[in-house]
């Protein structure tokens, strides 16, 4: 056996140099191989520019958006009898000419938008009536009433079987828990720049939030693979492939080999929307892309990005989009298998440069870093596997101890001034958040956090976090109030089942005010088909009773109310007193009925937050 060779100091130094050089080369290769979009918040140089309205934005946003969205809106005949209406609004439309009229894919965000589309169609495409609307999904269903009114006849509305329910339950926002729809709407205000000014450095980016909603329910639901001839045009519908909602309809026109869809976006898919929504499964979205690809279309018309024509270009684009989606999913699962936490996945799973450079994989809408965490939470829940995190201390106490550990409020302010100047924005936001939690009325502390968030909003490439950052900055400065809830008006929810409107009320019970109570209220919505319902308060829980005839307890109190008056009270258009004084309301003991409902949270005058009886 040979004796091991002894290394002298020179040999050791050479080997150490080679190892270090190898590791450095690997690190450099990894740095150039993968993107790191969070660097805009971590001491990275960013070139800023402005929107036309003066809004400050990362210059790369303007450059990248131009790759997949038109500089100027246009109407284009994509193939015989099929037109794309592109760039006029947040959601693009497709018009198909039938034998007797027109078919439109999507109706828009609101009645005002649909009215504009009707004028464009008449001027540039045809004066034939639009007799059929196809909903791509539940986000663009709110202009159909304008089309219905313009068409003198019955409007055929084709869509996914789930659309009507989704619109009634959550206004199409995709609430996984219907009771939380007002919270999702409020958060949508932050997501879509509703509270930002129209002009100036903090000005809003383009927003899809509509004006007057005019939904027409689906009356012709379609299912996976269903073939239908609509006014002489053969169509095949595909409904099994979710993207940003679970009610998508992909349409294939065999004669012209054209696909209409909401799966290929101008940006990377927004797999987690900051407002909250049902889980968006990357594998299902990717399967939708693969379906479209395997149909071998010659024309691809999309709800948000410019239409594509030519088999090879479409194949290349769809393959790149599919690969971008599946890279995220597969590498996130791989990271979980390696024991990484959600926080670690945020930084370890980064899109490779070759995929990130594809135009439709740009990150100008959502941020890639949110998506691995969302997949982790869907798969394993909130626990990151680290036992020390199982029972953290209460957030206010945590913030207090952190600020004390830094040497107190003044020391933290000095640290923040330094880190903000160094463009260490992510850490500045975290530290500033602790500070404001400890001294919420300290104007200097709030301004330091506002300054940090504003710079993050300017420097991000994604429009969604930009809006959240800037909105919060303005709130810290006292310039806006962020609502905690936003309800639809009574007219929008009047079509909901009475059982829904009464049953959802139970979650407003204030357990401090109701502790020890035992009362049963019978509620009759007198102009509905619902039986007399009930709310039984047993100390800290309100049980919804769908039919008091089948319940084992007699009601202590009774109220009879019209559906409209109850809906107006439910959304805050009427106060409790106004409801009880309405002419269409009758009770057995008005003061006791008032006392019963006073156990529940009431909406404030602005209808933007609940006031708890135990805190009023």
XYZ file of C-alpha atoms in Angstrom:
616
model
C 0.000 0.000 0.000
C 1.304 3.396 -0.918
C 1.743 5.872 1.877
C -0.386 9.032 1.587
C 1.528 11.919 0.123
C 2.385 14.675 2.558
C 1.493 18.164 1.374
C 3.927 20.953 1.903
C 2.675 24.504 2.487
C 3.052 25.459 -1.171
C 1.023 22.488 -2.349
C -1.648 23.246 0.265
C -1.849 26.852 -0.895
C -2.220 25.799 -4.529
C -4.994 23.339 -3.692
C -6.768 25.929 -1.548
C -6.512 28.455 -4.369
C -7.933 25.969 -6.889
C -10.833 25.099 -4.544
C -11.585 28.742 -3.835
C -11.411 29.643 -7.518
C -13.709 26.746 -8.371
C -16.264 27.783 -5.765
C -16.053 31.412 -6.910
C -16.550 30.390 -10.532
C -19.572 28.327 -9.532
C -21.021 31.265 -7.598
C -20.442 33.606 -10.542
C -22.041 31.118 -12.926
C -25.060 30.832 -10.635
C -25.308 34.617 -10.346
C -25.438 34.956 -14.124
C -27.620 31.886 -14.653
C -30.524 32.935 -12.433
C -32.484 36.124 -11.930
C -32.704 37.843 -8.538
C -35.604 40.293 -8.745
C -35.458 40.972 -4.982
C -32.169 42.800 -5.598
C -34.178 45.936 -6.391
C -34.880 46.080 -2.640
C -31.372 45.133 -1.551
C -28.747 47.690 -2.533
C -29.180 47.342 -6.293
C -28.957 50.269 -8.704
C -32.282 50.912 -10.446
C -32.992 53.327 -13.287
C -36.305 55.118 -12.804
C -38.607 56.752 -15.327
C -42.215 57.992 -15.356
C -45.579 56.972 -16.716
C -47.404 59.575 -18.783
C -49.321 60.560 -15.641
C -46.078 61.283 -13.778
C -45.994 58.033 -11.776
C -42.425 57.023 -10.968
C -41.600 53.493 -12.078
C -38.661 51.198 -12.754
C -37.542 51.916 -16.333
C -37.405 48.210 -17.179
C -41.195 48.065 -16.766
C -41.776 50.358 -19.741
C -39.252 48.442 -21.830
C -40.680 45.012 -21.024
C -44.355 45.874 -21.292
C -43.779 47.050 -24.871
C -42.702 43.515 -25.811
C -46.129 41.956 -25.258
C -48.622 44.819 -25.172
C -49.327 47.392 -27.882
C -48.043 50.934 -27.694
C -51.321 52.042 -29.259
C -54.671 50.246 -29.238
C -55.833 48.634 -32.455
C -58.429 46.394 -34.082
C -57.053 43.652 -36.290
C -58.709 41.047 -38.483
C -56.728 38.004 -37.398
C -58.353 35.602 -39.848
C -61.555 35.423 -41.897
C -64.462 36.498 -39.704
C -62.382 36.923 -36.526
C -61.161 40.250 -35.104
C -59.003 41.076 -32.087
C -59.783 44.304 -30.196
C -56.452 44.940 -28.517
C -55.189 47.506 -26.046
C -58.261 49.648 -25.520
C -58.933 48.267 -22.064
C -57.299 46.023 -19.445
C -59.023 42.978 -20.931
C -58.902 42.466 -24.702
C -61.898 41.250 -26.738
C -62.439 38.970 -29.722
C -65.298 39.389 -32.194
C -66.466 36.524 -34.428
C -68.852 37.035 -37.323
C -71.705 34.533 -37.551
C -74.332 34.070 -40.220
C -76.848 36.505 -38.692
C -74.876 38.439 -36.084
C -71.731 38.770 -34.022
C -70.256 36.751 -31.171
C -67.979 38.469 -28.631
C -65.480 36.808 -26.316
C -65.748 38.779 -23.034
C -67.910 41.763 -22.180
C -65.486 43.903 -20.201
C -65.083 45.251 -16.674
C -68.187 47.421 -16.668
C -71.093 48.835 -18.659
C -69.092 51.915 -19.647
C -66.345 49.777 -21.176
C -68.833 47.575 -23.019
C -70.528 50.666 -24.447
C -67.194 51.817 -25.858
C -66.588 48.363 -27.331
C -69.989 48.416 -29.015
C -69.123 51.700 -30.696
C -65.761 50.325 -31.875
C -67.421 47.215 -33.265
C -70.023 49.211 -35.196
C -67.411 51.603 -36.561
C -64.611 49.171 -37.469
C -66.070 45.675 -37.789
C -69.780 45.363 -38.511
C -73.179 46.829 -37.700
C -74.599 43.369 -37.177
C -76.012 42.874 -33.669
C -74.051 41.033 -31.009
C -76.353 38.175 -30.057
C -73.849 35.952 -28.205
C -71.373 36.643 -25.415
C -68.769 34.064 -24.367
C -67.184 34.661 -20.973
C -63.513 33.697 -20.826
C -63.794 33.760 -17.018
C -65.541 35.640 -14.220
C -63.337 38.758 -14.275
C -64.791 40.190 -17.485
C -68.510 39.580 -17.207
C -69.693 42.979 -15.992
C -70.372 44.741 -19.278
C -72.898 42.245 -20.653
C -75.966 44.272 -19.708
C -74.897 47.008 -22.135
C -74.692 44.417 -24.912
C -78.032 42.945 -23.897
C -79.693 46.350 -24.006
C -78.186 47.113 -27.411
C -79.350 43.806 -28.868
C -83.076 43.632 -29.464
C -83.553 39.994 -28.599
C -82.475 37.268 -26.208
C -78.756 37.333 -25.517
C -77.047 33.962 -25.517
C -74.437 33.918 -22.752
C -71.953 31.041 -22.921
C -69.690 30.328 -19.988
C -68.323 27.944 -17.414
C -70.927 26.266 -15.161
C -69.331 27.880 -12.067
C -69.424 31.502 -13.228
C -72.875 32.435 -11.918
C -72.057 31.099 -8.446
C -68.637 32.753 -8.392
C -70.043 36.149 -9.332
C -72.845 35.992 -6.768
C -70.579 34.788 -3.965
C -67.549 37.000 -4.436
C -68.056 39.295 -7.414
C -65.728 37.091 -9.437
C -62.766 37.730 -7.119
C -62.407 34.041 -6.297
C -62.928 34.077 -2.542
C -62.194 30.647 -1.109
C -64.420 31.675 1.835
C -67.457 33.653 0.561
C -67.809 35.622 3.822
C -64.419 37.195 3.090
C -65.451 38.703 -0.258
C -65.588 42.252 1.216
C -62.026 41.804 2.463
C -60.871 40.654 -0.973
C -62.540 43.674 -2.557
C -60.821 46.017 -0.105
C -57.491 44.386 -0.826
C -58.225 44.663 -4.567
C -58.353 48.431 -4.027
C -54.741 48.251 -2.861
C -53.750 45.823 -5.607
C -55.192 47.872 -8.449
C -54.123 51.408 -7.453
C -57.647 52.601 -6.624
C -56.429 54.765 -3.729
C -53.445 56.235 -5.587
C -53.626 59.715 -7.135
C -54.317 60.217 -10.836
C -51.146 62.262 -11.322
C -47.778 62.817 -9.709
C -44.918 60.553 -8.574
C -47.267 58.166 -6.739
C -49.774 58.051 -9.601
C -51.549 54.836 -10.360
C -50.601 52.337 -13.022
C -53.336 51.005 -15.371
C -56.166 49.394 -13.382
C -59.022 47.006 -14.280
C -61.322 48.135 -11.455
C -64.655 48.808 -13.117
C -67.400 51.381 -12.721
C -71.018 50.307 -13.243
C -71.383 46.541 -13.091
C -73.880 44.873 -15.394
C -73.602 41.113 -15.139
C -75.859 38.886 -17.225
C -75.855 35.299 -15.918
C -74.673 32.427 -18.069
C -77.689 30.811 -19.740
C -75.721 28.391 -21.926
C -73.128 26.602 -19.786
C -70.520 24.497 -21.569
C -68.338 21.623 -20.429
C -64.973 20.101 -21.292
C -64.667 19.137 -24.963
C -68.203 20.232 -25.848
C -68.783 21.089 -29.512
C -71.392 23.651 -30.474
C -72.303 25.494 -33.647
C -73.092 29.104 -32.788
C -74.753 31.031 -35.605
C -73.020 28.838 -38.173
C -69.606 28.932 -36.481
C -68.275 25.618 -35.160
C -66.687 25.902 -31.708
C -65.080 23.521 -29.252
C -65.007 24.502 -25.560
C -62.490 23.459 -22.914
C -63.347 24.091 -19.258
C -61.021 21.888 -17.183
C -58.024 24.204 -17.116
C -57.933 26.954 -14.478
C -55.677 29.963 -14.735
C -56.407 32.966 -12.486
C -59.938 31.681 -11.773
C -61.557 28.258 -11.620
C -64.140 29.104 -14.306
C -62.058 29.440 -17.477
C -63.377 28.729 -20.977
C -60.891 28.141 -23.813
C -62.507 28.305 -27.259
C -61.178 26.550 -30.367
C -62.416 27.471 -33.848
C -61.514 24.436 -36.006
C -62.222 26.043 -39.380
C -59.582 28.759 -38.927
C -57.464 26.894 -36.334
C -57.886 29.790 -33.899
C -57.786 29.580 -30.111
C -59.268 32.170 -27.726
C -57.906 31.996 -24.200
C -56.972 33.586 -20.879
C -53.942 31.382 -20.240
C -51.152 33.105 -22.163
C -50.576 36.459 -20.482
C -48.260 39.354 -21.356
C -46.457 38.572 -18.090
C -45.551 35.539 -16.049
C -48.707 34.031 -14.479
C -49.781 35.614 -11.212
C -49.937 32.432 -9.168
C -50.555 34.285 -5.940
C -52.554 37.472 -5.954
C -51.846 39.680 -2.946
C -55.538 40.402 -2.441
C -56.127 36.695 -1.730
C -57.998 34.165 -3.830
C -58.477 30.455 -4.360
C -55.255 28.532 -4.895
C -53.973 28.860 -8.439
C -52.419 25.514 -9.306
C -49.413 25.959 -11.621
C -49.773 22.411 -12.942
C -53.361 23.024 -14.069
C -52.428 26.337 -15.701
C -49.562 24.573 -17.458
C -51.916 21.835 -18.679
C -54.071 24.553 -20.235
C -51.031 25.896 -22.062
C -50.170 22.383 -23.229
C -53.729 21.827 -24.483
C -53.561 25.011 -26.538
C -50.138 24.075 -27.884
C -51.280 20.589 -28.867
C -54.276 21.973 -30.758
C -51.605 23.337 -33.141
C -53.339 26.674 -33.688
C -52.427 29.018 -36.500
C -53.860 31.958 -34.553
C -53.842 32.601 -30.812
C -55.977 35.437 -29.413
C -55.500 36.343 -25.770
C -57.400 38.364 -23.183
C -54.352 40.390 -22.061
C -51.589 40.166 -24.639
C -51.299 40.764 -28.355
C -52.596 38.065 -30.720
C -50.101 35.704 -32.320
C -50.233 34.144 -35.765
C -48.043 31.486 -37.303
C -47.646 27.924 -36.058
C -43.946 28.108 -35.216
C -44.100 31.380 -33.294
C -47.064 30.142 -31.266
C -45.333 26.844 -30.455
C -42.157 28.603 -29.334
C -44.080 31.062 -27.174
C -46.224 28.405 -25.518
C -43.276 26.100 -24.851
C -41.417 28.929 -23.137
C -44.471 29.783 -21.054
C -45.030 26.147 -20.095
C -41.390 25.723 -19.126
C -41.465 28.872 -17.004
C -44.497 27.596 -15.099
C -43.201 24.087 -14.536
C -39.754 25.325 -13.504
C -41.390 27.217 -10.636
C -43.463 24.233 -9.549
C -40.858 21.500 -9.894
C -38.044 23.472 -8.250
C -40.314 24.526 -5.388
C -41.245 20.888 -4.746
C -37.551 19.978 -5.015
C -36.709 22.663 -2.473
C -39.356 21.376 -0.067
C -37.940 17.868 -0.428
C -34.538 19.318 0.492
C -36.019 20.734 3.690
C -36.157 24.396 2.737
C -38.569 26.708 4.544
C -40.996 29.053 2.739
C -38.725 31.989 3.544
C -35.702 30.190 2.074
C -37.634 29.195 -1.044
C -38.357 32.873 -1.654
C -34.667 33.379 -2.404
C -33.502 29.944 -3.534
C -36.073 29.407 -6.312
C -35.264 31.948 -9.017
C -36.202 31.849 -12.683
C -33.245 31.001 -14.974
C -32.096 33.750 -17.306
C -33.027 31.885 -20.494
C -36.651 31.609 -19.315
C -36.767 35.045 -17.695
C -35.666 36.685 -20.953
C -38.706 35.355 -22.841
C -41.112 38.283 -23.316
C -44.169 36.615 -21.779
C -42.222 35.561 -18.679
C -41.533 39.139 -17.602
C -42.357 40.070 -13.979
C -44.203 43.348 -14.544
C -47.443 42.251 -12.848
C -46.711 40.020 -9.842
C -43.400 39.063 -8.247
C -41.920 35.585 -8.638
C -40.782 35.487 -5.005
C -44.374 35.131 -3.724
C -45.120 31.972 -5.634
C -42.858 29.335 -4.000
C -44.229 30.310 -0.575
C -47.786 29.996 -1.836
C -47.152 26.499 -3.173
C -45.531 25.535 0.147
C -48.489 26.829 2.190
C -50.950 25.027 -0.067
C -49.043 21.774 0.285
C -47.938 21.858 3.938
C -49.745 24.756 5.622
C -48.201 27.629 7.595
C -45.687 25.639 9.684
C -42.203 25.890 8.212
C -40.899 22.796 9.997
C -38.741 24.720 12.467
C -39.930 23.930 15.995
C -38.729 27.250 17.410
C -41.338 29.044 15.322
C -44.325 27.080 16.630
C -45.233 29.565 19.354
C -43.775 32.965 18.698
C -44.591 35.755 21.112
C -47.423 38.217 20.386
C -46.486 40.608 17.520
C -46.598 43.822 19.574
C -44.392 42.292 22.264
C -42.054 40.909 19.614
C -41.676 44.364 18.065
C -41.082 45.935 21.481
C -38.300 43.477 22.323
C -36.639 43.973 18.919
C -36.676 47.761 19.290
C -35.299 47.457 22.828
C -32.595 45.110 21.550
C -31.513 47.746 19.044
C -31.116 50.269 21.840
C -34.506 51.949 21.748
C -36.598 54.094 19.419
C -33.949 56.748 18.702
C -31.304 54.137 17.917
C -33.653 52.437 15.469
C -34.399 55.753 13.769
C -30.662 56.306 13.296
C -30.286 52.795 11.883
C -33.184 53.375 9.494
C -31.713 56.613 8.184
C -28.505 54.699 7.438
C -30.111 51.660 5.804
C -32.479 53.772 3.701
C -29.522 55.829 2.462
C -27.758 52.563 1.568
C -30.829 51.392 -0.366
C -31.265 48.402 1.965
C -35.000 48.719 1.498
C -36.206 45.230 2.393
C -34.525 45.386 5.800
C -35.588 49.010 6.299
C -39.220 48.032 5.708
C -39.009 45.185 8.225
C -37.290 47.266 10.879
C -39.550 50.260 10.207
C -42.592 48.024 10.600
C -41.432 46.993 14.100
C -40.823 50.635 14.988
C -44.248 51.885 13.904
C -45.914 49.014 15.757
C -44.195 50.165 18.959
C -44.723 53.936 18.470
C -47.745 54.129 16.111
C -48.250 57.863 16.647
C -44.636 58.902 16.116
C -44.687 60.997 12.922
C -40.956 60.630 12.279
C -41.156 56.850 12.585
C -44.126 56.704 10.218
C -42.357 58.925 7.703
C -39.249 56.736 7.738
C -41.383 53.689 6.933
C -43.337 55.654 4.317
C -40.101 56.782 2.648
C -38.914 53.173 2.534
C -42.115 51.807 1.061
C -42.300 54.588 -1.502
C -38.831 53.746 -2.800
C -39.764 50.057 -2.933
C -42.829 51.013 -4.953
C -40.760 53.056 -7.382
C -38.075 50.394 -7.796
C -40.121 47.215 -8.174
C -40.745 45.904 -11.674
C -44.214 44.612 -10.742
C -47.344 46.748 -10.777
C -49.147 44.870 -7.986
C -46.579 45.398 -5.195
C -45.984 48.933 -6.489
C -49.585 49.758 -5.678
C -49.428 48.138 -2.229
C -46.198 49.924 -1.301
C -47.365 53.356 -2.422
C -50.824 53.018 -0.908
C -49.366 52.123 2.479
C -46.904 55.017 2.244
C -49.764 57.435 1.642
C -51.717 55.986 4.570
C -48.733 56.427 6.886
C -48.623 60.070 5.798
C -52.319 60.486 6.567
C -53.268 61.092 2.925
C -55.557 58.089 2.389
C -57.504 55.633 4.517
C -57.202 51.985 3.538
C -60.543 50.182 3.964
C -60.654 46.838 5.731
C -63.843 45.851 3.879
C -65.602 47.011 0.717
C -69.088 45.679 0.068
C -70.928 45.580 -3.230
C -74.087 47.674 -3.252
C -77.442 46.150 -2.407
C -78.425 45.960 -6.069
C -75.428 43.702 -6.777
C -76.231 41.163 -4.059
C -80.042 41.206 -4.241
C -79.898 38.126 -6.495
C -78.064 36.091 -3.854
C -80.121 33.477 -1.994
C -81.713 34.795 1.172
C -80.054 31.935 3.040
C -76.649 33.321 2.024
C -77.404 36.851 3.205
C -78.709 35.705 6.583
C -76.256 32.835 7.073
C -73.173 34.962 6.475
C -74.289 37.453 9.118
C -73.340 34.999 11.868
C -69.591 35.687 11.543
C -70.128 39.270 12.760
C -70.951 38.168 16.315
C -68.809 39.925 18.945
C -68.068 37.195 21.543
C -67.259 39.754 24.246
C -70.654 41.418 23.867
C -72.553 38.134 23.518
C -70.807 36.176 26.269
C -73.391 34.344 28.398
C -76.369 35.234 26.144
C -78.858 32.606 24.936
C -81.305 34.054 22.412
C -82.962 32.781 19.270
C -84.033 35.187 16.500
C -86.460 34.078 13.775
C -85.860 35.942 10.488
C -88.423 35.948 7.684
C -87.363 37.411 4.319
C -90.925 37.911 3.220
C -90.448 38.364 -0.529
C -88.251 35.283 -1.009
C -88.899 31.569 -1.289
C -86.762 30.843 1.768
C -88.455 29.476 4.873
C -88.265 31.380 8.145
C -84.601 31.223 9.152
C -82.934 31.794 12.468
C -79.834 32.949 14.295
C -79.347 31.276 17.666
C -76.798 33.059 19.859
C -75.397 30.675 22.432
C -72.884 32.711 24.377
C -70.014 33.165 21.906
C -71.428 31.402 18.806
C -74.283 32.328 16.460
C -75.699 29.234 14.764
C -77.502 29.770 11.468
C -80.797 27.864 11.300
C -81.934 27.315 7.713
C -85.519 26.490 8.731
C -86.854 27.221 12.213
C -89.600 24.626 11.738
C -86.945 21.931 11.924
C -85.121 23.372 14.931
C -85.464 22.183 18.506
C -85.859 25.625 20.041
C -88.654 28.177 19.815
C -87.658 31.664 18.778
C -87.479 34.337 21.474
C -87.573 37.151 18.955
C -88.957 37.626 15.456
C -88.327 39.966 12.561
C -89.973 40.080 9.146
C -88.140 42.137 6.536
C -88.010 42.568 2.774
C -85.010 41.173 0.993
C -83.963 44.630 -0.206
C -84.035 46.157 3.264
C -82.042 43.246 4.686
C -79.544 43.532 1.814
C -79.179 47.275 2.462
C -78.499 46.587 6.144
C -76.105 43.748 5.258
C -73.898 46.026 3.102
C -74.183 49.083 5.356
C -76.491 51.204 3.229
C -78.857 51.250 6.197
C -77.884 51.322 9.863
C -79.494 49.018 12.383
C -81.884 51.755 13.485
C -82.759 52.628 9.885
C -83.517 49.003 9.125
C -85.768 48.631 12.155
C -87.626 51.852 11.291
C -88.237 50.786 7.675
C -91.909 50.485 6.699
C -91.479 46.904 5.484
C -90.061 45.643 8.805
C -92.142 44.137 11.595
C -90.926 42.692 14.911
C -92.460 41.238 18.042
C -90.292 43.331 20.434
C -88.395 46.072 18.602
C -86.123 47.081 21.501
C -85.193 43.465 22.204
C -84.612 42.856 18.484
C -82.348 45.915 18.431
C -80.508 44.530 21.434
C -80.050 41.172 19.710
C -78.534 42.658 16.558
C -76.412 44.961 18.715
C -74.441 41.888 19.749
C -72.993 41.860 16.207
C -70.405 44.117 14.551
C -71.952 47.031 12.649
C -70.518 48.752 9.603
C -69.370 52.338 10.124
C -70.841 55.246 8.143
C -68.225 54.976 5.401
C -68.916 51.207 5.103
C -65.174 50.539 5.148
C -64.732 48.816 8.514
C -66.693 47.103 11.240
C -67.293 48.597 14.683
C -67.501 46.031 17.485
C -70.086 46.655 20.218
C -67.570 45.765 22.911
C -65.244 48.531 21.652
C -67.760 51.279 20.879
